[in-house]
PDB file of C-alpha atoms in Angstrom:
ATOM      1  CA  UNK A   1       0.003   0.078   0.017  1.00 36.00           C
ATOM      2  CA  UNK A   2       1.511   3.250  -1.026  1.00 41.00           C
ATOM      3  CA  UNK A   3       1.170   6.568   0.951  1.00 42.00           C
ATOM      4  CA  UNK A   4      -0.145   9.647  -0.822  1.00 41.00           C
ATOM      5  CA  UNK A   5       3.399  10.734  -1.770  1.00 43.00           C
ATOM      6  CA  UNK A   6       3.838   7.311  -3.571  1.00 44.00           C
ATOM      7  CA  UNK A   7       6.128   5.664  -0.997  1.00 53.00           C
ATOM      8  CA  UNK A   8       4.908   2.326   0.138  1.00 80.00           C
ATOM      9  CA  UNK A   9       7.836   1.528   2.387  1.00 90.00           C
ATOM     10  CA  UNK A  10       7.213   2.013   6.035  1.00 92.00           C
ATOM     11  CA  UNK A  11       9.955   0.187   7.995  1.00 93.00           C
ATOM     12  CA  UNK A  12      13.356  -1.412   7.414  1.00 95.00           C
ATOM     13  CA  UNK A  13      14.663  -4.000   9.828  1.00 95.00           C
ATOM     14  CA  UNK A  14      18.380  -4.729   9.850  1.00 95.00           C
ATOM     15  CA  UNK A  15      18.576  -8.129  11.478  1.00 95.00           C
ATOM     16  CA  UNK A  16      21.751  -9.586  13.059  1.00 96.00           C
ATOM     17  CA  UNK A  17      24.154  -8.450  10.149  1.00 97.00           C
ATOM     18  CA  UNK A  18      27.578 -10.018  10.395  1.00 96.00           C
ATOM     19  CA  UNK A  19      30.563  -9.545   7.921  1.00 96.00           C
ATOM     20  CA  UNK A  20      33.840 -11.286   7.981  1.00 94.00           C
ATOM     21  CA  UNK A  21      36.820 -10.649   5.785  1.00 90.00           C
ATOM     22  CA  UNK A  22      39.686 -13.057   6.042  1.00 88.00           C
ATOM     23  CA  UNK A  23      40.164 -13.582   9.724  1.00 87.00           C
ATOM     24  CA  UNK A  24      38.767 -10.250  10.596  1.00 92.00           C
ATOM     25  CA  UNK A  25      35.195  -9.490  11.772  1.00 94.00           C
ATOM     26  CA  UNK A  26      34.019  -6.274  10.214  1.00 95.00           C
ATOM     27  CA  UNK A  27      30.408  -6.357  11.667  1.00 96.00           C
ATOM     28  CA  UNK A  28      29.029  -8.466  14.380  1.00 95.00           C
ATOM     29  CA  UNK A  29      25.268  -9.094  15.068  1.00 95.00           C
ATOM     30  CA  UNK A  30      24.305  -5.539  14.003  1.00 96.00           C
ATOM     31  CA  UNK A  31      20.508  -4.961  14.441  1.00 95.00           C
ATOM     32  CA  UNK A  32      18.319  -1.840  14.403  1.00 94.00           C
ATOM     33  CA  UNK A  33      15.295  -0.415  12.542  1.00 93.00           C
ATOM     34  CA  UNK A  34      14.465   2.448  10.260  1.00 94.00           C
ATOM     35  CA  UNK A  35      11.131   4.139   9.960  1.00 93.00           C
ATOM     36  CA  UNK A  36       9.487   6.266   7.225  1.00 93.00           C
ATOM     37  CA  UNK A  37       9.763  10.088   7.632  1.00 92.00           C
ATOM     38  CA  UNK A  38      12.954   9.763   9.732  1.00 93.00           C
ATOM     39  CA  UNK A  39      16.616  10.219   9.569  1.00 93.00           C
ATOM     40  CA  UNK A  40      18.871   7.587  11.090  1.00 94.00           C
ATOM     41  CA  UNK A  41      22.576   8.352  11.337  1.00 93.00           C
ATOM     42  CA  UNK A  42      25.021   5.414  11.717  1.00 94.00           C
ATOM     43  CA  UNK A  43      27.935   7.000  13.604  1.00 92.00           C
ATOM     44  CA  UNK A  44      31.377   5.742  14.130  1.00 89.00           C
ATOM     45  CA  UNK A  45      35.029   6.649  13.755  1.00 87.00           C
ATOM     46  CA  UNK A  46      36.841   5.778  10.471  1.00 84.00           C
ATOM     47  CA  UNK A  47      37.059   2.001  10.366  1.00 86.00           C
ATOM     48  CA  UNK A  48      34.116   1.406  12.696  1.00 90.00           C
ATOM     49  CA  UNK A  49      32.158  -0.519   9.887  1.00 92.00           C
ATOM     50  CA  UNK A  50      29.798   2.285   8.597  1.00 91.00           C
ATOM     51  CA  UNK A  51      30.500   1.663   4.872  1.00 90.00           C
ATOM     52  CA  UNK A  52      30.452  -2.031   5.297  1.00 93.00           C
ATOM     53  CA  UNK A  53      27.003  -1.754   6.863  1.00 94.00           C
ATOM     54  CA  UNK A  54      25.752   0.408   4.039  1.00 93.00           C
ATOM     55  CA  UNK A  55      27.052  -2.138   1.480  1.00 93.00           C
ATOM     56  CA  UNK A  56      25.356  -4.852   3.272  1.00 94.00           C
ATOM     57  CA  UNK A  57      21.989  -2.979   3.298  1.00 93.00           C
ATOM     58  CA  UNK A  58      22.504  -2.360  -0.541  1.00 91.00           C
ATOM     59  CA  UNK A  59      23.281  -6.087  -1.035  1.00 91.00           C
ATOM     60  CA  UNK A  60      26.661  -5.452  -2.375  1.00 92.00           C
ATOM     61  CA  UNK A  61      28.653  -7.725  -0.134  1.00 93.00           C
ATOM     62  CA  UNK A  62      27.985 -11.153   1.282  1.00 93.00           C
ATOM     63  CA  UNK A  63      26.807 -11.057   4.995  1.00 95.00           C
ATOM     64  CA  UNK A  64      25.059 -13.059   7.730  1.00 95.00           C
ATOM     65  CA  UNK A  65      21.689 -11.972   8.831  1.00 96.00           C
ATOM     66  CA  UNK A  66      19.103 -10.186   6.593  1.00 94.00           C
ATOM     67  CA  UNK A  67      17.561  -6.893   5.788  1.00 94.00           C
ATOM     68  CA  UNK A  68      13.784  -6.851   5.444  1.00 95.00           C
ATOM     69  CA  UNK A  69      11.326  -4.132   4.215  1.00 95.00           C
ATOM     70  CA  UNK A  70       7.849  -3.674   5.462  1.00 94.00           C
ATOM     71  CA  UNK A  71       4.824  -1.809   3.916  1.00 92.00           C
ATOM     72  CA  UNK A  72       2.396   0.479   5.779  1.00 90.00           C
ATOM     73  CA  UNK A  73      -0.087  -2.338   6.061  1.00 90.00           C
ATOM     74  CA  UNK A  74       2.491  -4.644   7.550  1.00 89.00           C
ATOM     75  CA  UNK A  75       3.175  -6.657   4.479  1.00 92.00           C
ATOM     76  CA  UNK A  76       6.754  -7.747   3.532  1.00 92.00           C
ATOM     77  CA  UNK A  77       8.193  -5.855   0.475  1.00 91.00           C
ATOM     78  CA  UNK A  78      10.653  -7.789  -1.568  1.00 86.00           C
ATOM     79  CA  UNK A  79      11.929  -4.868  -3.695  1.00 86.00           C
ATOM     80  CA  UNK A  80      12.319  -1.172  -2.843  1.00 89.00           C
ATOM     81  CA  UNK A  81      13.801   1.786  -4.649  1.00 88.00           C
ATOM     82  CA  UNK A  82      17.025   2.945  -3.156  1.00 91.00           C
ATOM     83  CA  UNK A  83      18.832   6.168  -3.910  1.00 90.00           C
ATOM     84  CA  UNK A  84      22.534   5.892  -2.903  1.00 91.00           C
ATOM     85  CA  UNK A  85      25.294   8.549  -2.779  1.00 88.00           C
ATOM     86  CA  UNK A  86      28.599   6.850  -2.116  1.00 86.00           C
ATOM     87  CA  UNK A  87      31.498   8.340  -0.186  1.00 79.00           C
ATOM     88  CA  UNK A  88      33.773   8.105  -3.194  1.00 74.00           C
ATOM     89  CA  UNK A  89      32.930   8.035  -6.949  1.00 70.00           C
ATOM     90  CA  UNK A  90      34.899   5.585  -9.109  1.00 67.00           C
ATOM     91  CA  UNK A  91      36.634   8.295 -11.078  1.00 62.00           C
ATOM     92  CA  UNK A  92      38.747   5.812 -13.154  1.00 64.00           C
ATOM     93  CA  UNK A  93      35.515   4.968 -14.962  1.00 67.00           C
ATOM     94  CA  UNK A  94      33.418   8.137 -14.612  1.00 75.00           C
ATOM     95  CA  UNK A  95      35.911  11.143 -14.726  1.00 76.00           C
ATOM     96  CA  UNK A  96      35.923  11.416 -18.524  1.00 84.00           C
ATOM     97  CA  UNK A  97      32.176  11.365 -18.689  1.00 86.00           C
ATOM     98  CA  UNK A  98      30.016  14.485 -18.715  1.00 90.00           C
ATOM     99  CA  UNK A  99      27.512  15.330 -15.937  1.00 90.00           C
ATOM    100  CA  UNK A 100      24.626  14.977 -18.516  1.00 90.00           C
ATOM    101  CA  UNK A 101      25.794  11.619 -19.911  1.00 88.00           C
ATOM    102  CA  UNK A 102      26.356  10.321 -16.439  1.00 87.00           C
ATOM    103  CA  UNK A 103      22.937  11.141 -15.418  1.00 88.00           C
ATOM    104  CA  UNK A 104      21.434   9.982 -18.642  1.00 84.00           C
ATOM    105  CA  UNK A 105      22.749   6.515 -18.204  1.00 78.00           C
ATOM    106  CA  UNK A 106      21.227   6.258 -14.729  1.00 62.00           C
ATOM    107  CA  UNK A 107      17.822   7.467 -15.859  1.00 61.00           C
ATOM    108  CA  UNK A 108      17.634   5.516 -19.110  1.00 50.00           C
ATOM    109  CA  UNK A 109      18.184   2.287 -17.054  1.00 50.00           C
ATOM    110  CA  UNK A 110      15.680   3.411 -14.429  1.00 50.00           C
ATOM    111  CA  UNK A 111      12.338   1.850 -14.016  1.00 48.00           C
ATOM    112  CA  UNK A 112      10.878   5.468 -13.790  1.00 48.00           C
ATOM    113  CA  UNK A 113      11.959   7.134 -16.990  1.00 49.00           C
ATOM    114  CA  UNK A 114      10.580   9.162 -19.755  1.00 45.00           C
ATOM    115  CA  UNK A 115       9.815   7.756 -23.231  1.00 51.00           C
ATOM    116  CA  UNK A 116      11.887  10.207 -25.222  1.00 73.00           C
ATOM    117  CA  UNK A 117      15.540  11.248 -24.586  1.00 77.00           C
ATOM    118  CA  UNK A 118      14.518  14.932 -25.018  1.00 81.00           C
ATOM    119  CA  UNK A 119      12.158  14.471 -22.151  1.00 80.00           C
ATOM    120  CA  UNK A 120      14.784  12.869 -19.977  1.00 81.00           C
ATOM    121  CA  UNK A 121      17.218  15.722 -20.688  1.00 84.00           C
ATOM    122  CA  UNK A 122      14.458  18.195 -19.560  1.00 84.00           C
ATOM    123  CA  UNK A 123      14.125  16.290 -16.298  1.00 82.00           C
ATOM    124  CA  UNK A 124      17.966  16.344 -15.925  1.00 85.00           C
ATOM    125  CA  UNK A 125      18.082  20.138 -16.424  1.00 88.00           C
ATOM    126  CA  UNK A 126      15.240  20.598 -13.907  1.00 86.00           C
ATOM    127  CA  UNK A 127      17.037  18.392 -11.333  1.00 84.00           C
ATOM    128  CA  UNK A 128      20.469  19.944 -11.775  1.00 88.00           C
ATOM    129  CA  UNK A 129      18.843  23.482 -11.599  1.00 87.00           C
ATOM    130  CA  UNK A 130      17.185  22.511  -8.315  1.00 81.00           C
ATOM    131  CA  UNK A 131      20.653  22.005  -6.625  1.00 83.00           C
ATOM    132  CA  UNK A 132      22.367  24.890  -8.540  1.00 84.00           C
ATOM    133  CA  UNK A 133      24.277  22.763 -10.881  1.00 87.00           C
ATOM    134  CA  UNK A 134      22.760  23.355 -14.278  1.00 91.00           C
ATOM    135  CA  UNK A 135      25.684  25.127 -15.689  1.00 92.00           C
ATOM    136  CA  UNK A 136      27.656  22.010 -15.078  1.00 92.00           C
ATOM    137  CA  UNK A 137      25.885  19.552 -17.197  1.00 91.00           C
ATOM    138  CA  UNK A 138      28.416  19.611 -20.148  1.00 93.00           C
ATOM    139  CA  UNK A 139      31.455  19.437 -17.794  1.00 93.00           C
ATOM    140  CA  UNK A 140      33.389  16.331 -17.166  1.00 91.00           C
ATOM    141  CA  UNK A 141      33.011  14.731 -13.754  1.00 87.00           C
ATOM    142  CA  UNK A 142      36.689  14.596 -13.289  1.00 87.00           C
ATOM    143  CA  UNK A 143      36.902  18.300 -13.691  1.00 89.00           C
ATOM    144  CA  UNK A 144      34.376  19.177 -10.839  1.00 87.00           C
ATOM    145  CA  UNK A 145      35.146  20.097  -7.249  1.00 83.00           C
ATOM    146  CA  UNK A 146      34.236  17.729  -4.397  1.00 79.00           C
ATOM    147  CA  UNK A 147      31.143  19.671  -3.598  1.00 80.00           C
ATOM    148  CA  UNK A 148      29.951  19.792  -7.255  1.00 85.00           C
ATOM    149  CA  UNK A 149      30.403  15.999  -7.579  1.00 85.00           C
ATOM    150  CA  UNK A 150      28.484  15.500  -4.388  1.00 83.00           C
ATOM    151  CA  UNK A 151      25.515  17.574  -5.704  1.00 85.00           C
ATOM    152  CA  UNK A 152      25.622  15.643  -8.990  1.00 88.00           C
ATOM    153  CA  UNK A 153      25.524  12.388  -7.112  1.00 88.00           C
ATOM    154  CA  UNK A 154      22.594  13.583  -5.027  1.00 88.00           C
ATOM    155  CA  UNK A 155      20.594  14.334  -8.171  1.00 89.00           C
ATOM    156  CA  UNK A 156      21.454  10.857  -9.512  1.00 88.00           C
ATOM    157  CA  UNK A 157      20.290   9.316  -6.204  1.00 89.00           C
ATOM    158  CA  UNK A 158      17.074  11.156  -5.925  1.00 86.00           C
ATOM    159  CA  UNK A 159      15.930   9.836  -9.179  1.00 77.00           C
ATOM    160  CA  UNK A 160      13.699   7.733  -9.665  1.00 67.00           C
ATOM    161  CA  UNK A 161      12.050   8.825  -6.317  1.00 80.00           C
ATOM    162  CA  UNK A 162      13.718   6.527  -3.923  1.00 88.00           C
ATOM    163  CA  UNK A 163      11.850   5.128  -1.030  1.00 91.00           C
ATOM    164  CA  UNK A 164      15.167   4.708   0.796  1.00 93.00           C
ATOM    165  CA  UNK A 165      17.914   7.287   0.568  1.00 94.00           C
ATOM    166  CA  UNK A 166      21.418   6.248   1.675  1.00 94.00           C
ATOM    167  CA  UNK A 167      24.218   8.675   2.024  1.00 91.00           C
ATOM    168  CA  UNK A 168      27.731   7.489   2.933  1.00 88.00           C
ATOM    169  CA  UNK A 169      29.697  10.243   4.707  1.00 84.00           C
ATOM    170  CA  UNK A 170      27.779  12.945   2.826  1.00 84.00           C
ATOM    171  CA  UNK A 171      29.233  15.946   4.576  1.00 81.00           C
ATOM    172  CA  UNK A 172      32.906  14.904   4.114  1.00 76.00           C
ATOM    173  CA  UNK A 173      34.908  17.731   2.387  1.00 72.00           C
ATOM    174  CA  UNK A 174      31.781  19.917   1.871  1.00 76.00           C
ATOM    175  CA  UNK A 175      31.833  23.664   2.217  1.00 79.00           C
ATOM    176  CA  UNK A 176      29.162  25.376   4.340  1.00 82.00           C
ATOM    177  CA  UNK A 177      27.011  26.291   1.301  1.00 82.00           C
ATOM    178  CA  UNK A 178      26.991  22.790  -0.085  1.00 80.00           C
ATOM    179  CA  UNK A 179      26.497  21.349   3.361  1.00 82.00           C
ATOM    180  CA  UNK A 180      23.337  23.556   3.809  1.00 85.00           C
ATOM    181  CA  UNK A 181      22.078  22.550   0.450  1.00 84.00           C
ATOM    182  CA  UNK A 182      22.331  18.878   1.313  1.00 84.00           C
ATOM    183  CA  UNK A 183      20.618  19.488   4.662  1.00 86.00           C
ATOM    184  CA  UNK A 184      17.786  21.124   2.906  1.00 87.00           C
ATOM    185  CA  UNK A 185      17.344  18.295   0.468  1.00 86.00           C
ATOM    186  CA  UNK A 186      17.435  15.641   3.165  1.00 88.00           C
ATOM    187  CA  UNK A 187      14.799  17.563   5.195  1.00 89.00           C
ATOM    188  CA  UNK A 188      12.579  17.611   2.050  1.00 89.00           C
ATOM    189  CA  UNK A 189      12.999  14.004   1.699  1.00 90.00           C
ATOM    190  CA  UNK A 190      11.969  13.325   5.266  1.00 91.00           C
ATOM    191  CA  UNK A 191       8.898  15.638   4.891  1.00 92.00           C
ATOM    192  CA  UNK A 192       7.758  13.395   2.106  1.00 90.00           C
ATOM    193  CA  UNK A 193       7.900  10.344   4.331  1.00 91.00           C
ATOM    194  CA  UNK A 194      11.044   8.830   2.948  1.00 92.00           C
ATOM    195  CA  UNK A 195      13.563   6.783   4.981  1.00 94.00           C
ATOM    196  CA  UNK A 196      16.898   8.520   5.045  1.00 94.00           C
ATOM    197  CA  UNK A 197      20.105   6.667   6.274  1.00 95.00           C
ATOM    198  CA  UNK A 198      23.378   8.571   6.978  1.00 90.00           C
ATOM    199  CA  UNK A 199      26.774   6.992   7.774  1.00 88.00           C
ATOM    200  CA  UNK A 200      28.949   9.668   9.307  1.00 82.00           C
ATOM    201  CA  UNK A 201      31.472  10.539  11.992  1.00 76.00           C
ATOM    202  CA  UNK A 202      30.705  14.240  11.934  1.00 77.00           C
ATOM    203  CA  UNK A 203      28.432  15.152  14.766  1.00 84.00           C
ATOM    204  CA  UNK A 204      27.843  18.850  14.161  1.00 79.00           C
ATOM    205  CA  UNK A 205      25.865  18.299  10.966  1.00 79.00           C
ATOM    206  CA  UNK A 206      23.764  15.399  12.312  1.00 83.00           C
ATOM    207  CA  UNK A 207      22.502  16.575  15.679  1.00 84.00           C
ATOM    208  CA  UNK A 208      20.210  19.423  14.529  1.00 79.00           C
ATOM    209  CA  UNK A 209      17.800  17.190  12.448  1.00 80.00           C
ATOM    210  CA  UNK A 210      18.574  13.448  13.034  1.00 88.00           C
ATOM    211  CA  UNK A 211      15.887  11.386  14.645  1.00 90.00           C
ATOM    212  CA  UNK A 212      17.739   8.306  15.850  1.00 93.00           C
ATOM    213  CA  UNK A 213      21.230   7.103  15.836  1.00 94.00           C
ATOM    214  CA  UNK A 214      23.161   3.862  15.830  1.00 94.00           C
ATOM    215  CA  UNK A 215      26.784   4.160  17.051  1.00 94.00           C
ATOM    216  CA  UNK A 216      29.135   1.522  15.708  1.00 94.00           C
ATOM    217  CA  UNK A 217      32.220   0.652  17.726  1.00 93.00           C
ATOM    218  CA  UNK A 218      34.513  -2.030  16.172  1.00 91.00           C
ATOM    219  CA  UNK A 219      31.782  -3.470  14.150  1.00 93.00           C
ATOM    220  CA  UNK A 220      29.237  -3.714  16.978  1.00 94.00           C
ATOM    221  CA  UNK A 221      26.181  -1.437  17.786  1.00 94.00           C
ATOM    222  CA  UNK A 222      27.159   0.124  20.988  1.00 93.00           C
ATOM    223  CA  UNK A 223      23.953   2.273  21.268  1.00 93.00           C
ATOM    224  CA  UNK A 224      20.836   2.657  19.198  1.00 94.00           C
ATOM    225  CA  UNK A 225      17.605   4.735  19.627  1.00 93.00           C
ATOM    226  CA  UNK A 226      15.782   7.998  19.414  1.00 93.00           C
ATOM    227  CA  UNK A 227      18.273  10.722  20.059  1.00 91.00           C
ATOM    228  CA  UNK A 228      15.899  12.601  22.331  1.00 90.00           C
ATOM    229  CA  UNK A 229      15.020   9.611  24.277  1.00 92.00           C
ATOM    230  CA  UNK A 230      18.648   8.864  24.722  1.00 92.00           C
ATOM    231  CA  UNK A 231      19.501  12.354  26.054  1.00 88.00           C
ATOM    232  CA  UNK A 232      16.335  12.250  28.363  1.00 86.00           C
ATOM    233  CA  UNK A 233      17.455   9.015  29.845  1.00 87.00           C
ATOM    234  CA  UNK A 234      20.851  10.216  30.810  1.00 86.00           C
ATOM    235  CA  UNK A 235      21.141  10.489  34.728  1.00 85.00           C
ATOM    236  CA  UNK A 236      20.239  14.108  35.601  1.00 88.00           C
ATOM    237  CA  UNK A 237      22.961  14.291  38.301  1.00 92.00           C
ATOM    238  CA  UNK A 238      24.980  17.098  36.810  1.00 94.00           C
ATOM    239  CA  UNK A 239      24.497  20.957  36.708  1.00 96.00           C
ATOM    240  CA  UNK A 240      25.990  23.408  34.369  1.00 96.00           C
ATOM    241  CA  UNK A 241      26.839  26.742  36.071  1.00 97.00           C
ATOM    242  CA  UNK A 242      27.616  29.996  34.191  1.00 96.00           C
ATOM    243  CA  UNK A 243      29.210  32.665  36.307  1.00 95.00           C
ATOM    244  CA  UNK A 244      31.706  35.465  36.119  1.00 92.00           C
ATOM    245  CA  UNK A 245      33.099  34.496  39.595  1.00 89.00           C
ATOM    246  CA  UNK A 246      33.854  30.778  39.421  1.00 94.00           C
ATOM    247  CA  UNK A 247      36.637  30.577  42.027  1.00 94.00           C
ATOM    248  CA  UNK A 248      34.452  30.627  45.215  1.00 94.00           C
ATOM    249  CA  UNK A 249      32.260  27.885  43.754  1.00 96.00           C
ATOM    250  CA  UNK A 250      35.288  25.668  42.775  1.00 95.00           C
ATOM    251  CA  UNK A 251      36.699  26.113  46.297  1.00 94.00           C
ATOM    252  CA  UNK A 252      33.412  25.386  48.094  1.00 94.00           C
ATOM    253  CA  UNK A 253      32.388  22.289  46.058  1.00 95.00           C
ATOM    254  CA  UNK A 254      35.857  20.780  45.700  1.00 94.00           C
ATOM    255  CA  UNK A 255      36.357  17.772  43.434  1.00 94.00           C
ATOM    256  CA  UNK A 256      32.642  17.681  42.464  1.00 95.00           C
ATOM    257  CA  UNK A 257      33.147  20.844  40.436  1.00 96.00           C
ATOM    258  CA  UNK A 258      35.117  20.877  37.155  1.00 95.00           C
ATOM    259  CA  UNK A 259      35.688  23.584  34.481  1.00 95.00           C
ATOM    260  CA  UNK A 260      34.317  22.922  30.991  1.00 93.00           C
ATOM    261  CA  UNK A 261      35.934  23.936  27.851  1.00 88.00           C
ATOM    262  CA  UNK A 262      33.712  26.986  27.440  1.00 91.00           C
ATOM    263  CA  UNK A 263      34.471  28.222  30.954  1.00 93.00           C
ATOM    264  CA  UNK A 264      31.312  27.071  32.559  1.00 95.00           C
ATOM    265  CA  UNK A 265      31.345  24.863  35.586  1.00 97.00           C
ATOM    266  CA  UNK A 266      30.045  21.228  35.841  1.00 96.00           C
ATOM    267  CA  UNK A 267      28.800  20.131  39.238  1.00 96.00           C
ATOM    268  CA  UNK A 268      28.346  16.530  39.629  1.00 95.00           C
ATOM    269  CA  UNK A 269      25.719  15.643  42.274  1.00 95.00           C
ATOM    270  CA  UNK A 270      25.804  12.646  44.710  1.00 93.00           C
ATOM    271  CA  UNK A 271      22.041  11.919  43.805  1.00 93.00           C
ATOM    272  CA  UNK A 272      19.733  13.482  41.131  1.00 91.00           C
ATOM    273  CA  UNK A 273      17.232  14.350  43.986  1.00 93.00           C
ATOM    274  CA  UNK A 274      19.846  17.122  44.982  1.00 94.00           C
ATOM    275  CA  UNK A 275      19.224  19.273  41.948  1.00 94.00           C
ATOM    276  CA  UNK A 276      16.681  21.659  43.415  1.00 95.00           C
ATOM    277  CA  UNK A 277      18.514  22.181  46.748  1.00 96.00           C
ATOM    278  CA  UNK A 278      21.848  22.732  44.988  1.00 96.00           C
ATOM    279  CA  UNK A 279      20.290  25.292  42.597  1.00 96.00           C
ATOM    280  CA  UNK A 280      18.945  27.212  45.429  1.00 96.00           C
ATOM    281  CA  UNK A 281      22.235  27.121  47.212  1.00 95.00           C
ATOM    282  CA  UNK A 282      23.983  28.431  44.210  1.00 96.00           C
ATOM    283  CA  UNK A 283      21.490  31.259  43.462  1.00 95.00           C
ATOM    284  CA  UNK A 284      21.376  32.437  47.021  1.00 95.00           C
ATOM    285  CA  UNK A 285      25.127  32.285  47.770  1.00 95.00           C
ATOM    286  CA  UNK A 286      26.927  33.168  44.480  1.00 95.00           C
ATOM    287  CA  UNK A 287      26.752  35.569  41.571  1.00 94.00           C
ATOM    288  CA  UNK A 288      25.107  33.141  39.106  1.00 96.00           C
ATOM    289  CA  UNK A 289      24.291  34.030  35.386  1.00 96.00           C
ATOM    290  CA  UNK A 290      22.749  30.665  34.652  1.00 96.00           C
ATOM    291  CA  UNK A 291      22.318  27.258  36.135  1.00 96.00           C
ATOM    292  CA  UNK A 292      20.725  24.292  34.431  1.00 95.00           C
ATOM    293  CA  UNK A 293      20.635  20.454  34.371  1.00 93.00           C
ATOM    294  CA  UNK A 294      23.441  19.125  32.057  1.00 92.00           C
ATOM    295  CA  UNK A 295      22.104  17.488  28.782  1.00 88.00           C
ATOM    296  CA  UNK A 296      24.657  15.725  26.785  1.00 88.00           C
ATOM    297  CA  UNK A 297      25.442  16.659  23.176  1.00 88.00           C
ATOM    298  CA  UNK A 298      25.539  14.108  20.506  1.00 90.00           C
ATOM    299  CA  UNK A 299      29.312  14.504  20.586  1.00 89.00           C
ATOM    300  CA  UNK A 300      29.363  13.668  24.338  1.00 87.00           C
ATOM    301  CA  UNK A 301      27.280  10.577  23.594  1.00 90.00           C
ATOM    302  CA  UNK A 302      29.548   9.598  20.708  1.00 91.00           C
ATOM    303  CA  UNK A 303      32.723   9.816  22.847  1.00 89.00           C
ATOM    304  CA  UNK A 304      31.178   7.791  25.568  1.00 87.00           C
ATOM    305  CA  UNK A 305      29.921   4.924  23.452  1.00 89.00           C
ATOM    306  CA  UNK A 306      32.574   4.949  20.721  1.00 84.00           C
ATOM    307  CA  UNK A 307      35.285   4.425  23.527  1.00 64.00           C
ATOM    308  CA  UNK A 308      38.813   4.860  22.980  1.00 57.00           C
ATOM    309  CA  UNK A 309      38.513   4.891  19.223  1.00 52.00           C
ATOM    310  CA  UNK A 310      36.647   8.202  19.369  1.00 53.00           C
ATOM    311  CA  UNK A 311      39.425   9.799  21.459  1.00 50.00           C
ATOM    312  CA  UNK A 312      42.048   8.670  19.067  1.00 46.00           C
ATOM    313  CA  UNK A 313      40.315   9.581  15.741  1.00 47.00           C
TER     314      UNK A 313
END
């Protein structure tokens, strides 16, 4: 059953995916699910297994376990349309090809295509114009900048109306303008009820609009779930204090007080029930600009669950 936007895919289940290469285990028992209208970010340092997982979902490499697709009425779907933007393009084959010819090949072979070549070219022009790349259509892929290639690949992935959009390290090497364009495109796909999957190790671009995360650590899912729920479930036993006179607080609270990178103070409580009393004590006895319960950022969560690998990356 398709939705009003034409997307019949509702959920994707990644079930116990395992990948071995030689004597090495690249992925081990990886399981999580994706839901329509949401962005899931697979996070991990370089070498954590992100690209291997993406290729497993795409069916490009042999693996244990399976990936299953479910419609809105709960029926199993045997084939879905996937748009994919790889981290690296195979330039040995594609560099001499023009942008227009590259997109023509993909669209001519697509199940959703126009009858005449001139109609396909019109659609290519419209798609390129939507990402500010119309002027590039006669240029060779090998002559484009990294950001320009990324936009062309995004156009290629968004046709023909994928139910699942996968982007492997999409922000790598992008300037702020191209990064903003990519975020806008992803938000549009989410608003249409599509499933979007990122693999990335760049927290700053993900936190503002991702719904759920899966942190990979040495091929294993260290944490998976809704990002807001994960933050809310953190023990509320730390306070962040902003003050122009930190010395008195540091002296009085001793080892339970530490200075953060931005100059604010972090107070670790013995028990979360002490929040109210400690806040009152701070406001009544010190010159306080702000005091609030600490909520971890995505980067804080990543460092905690990615372990030593995150510290070394």
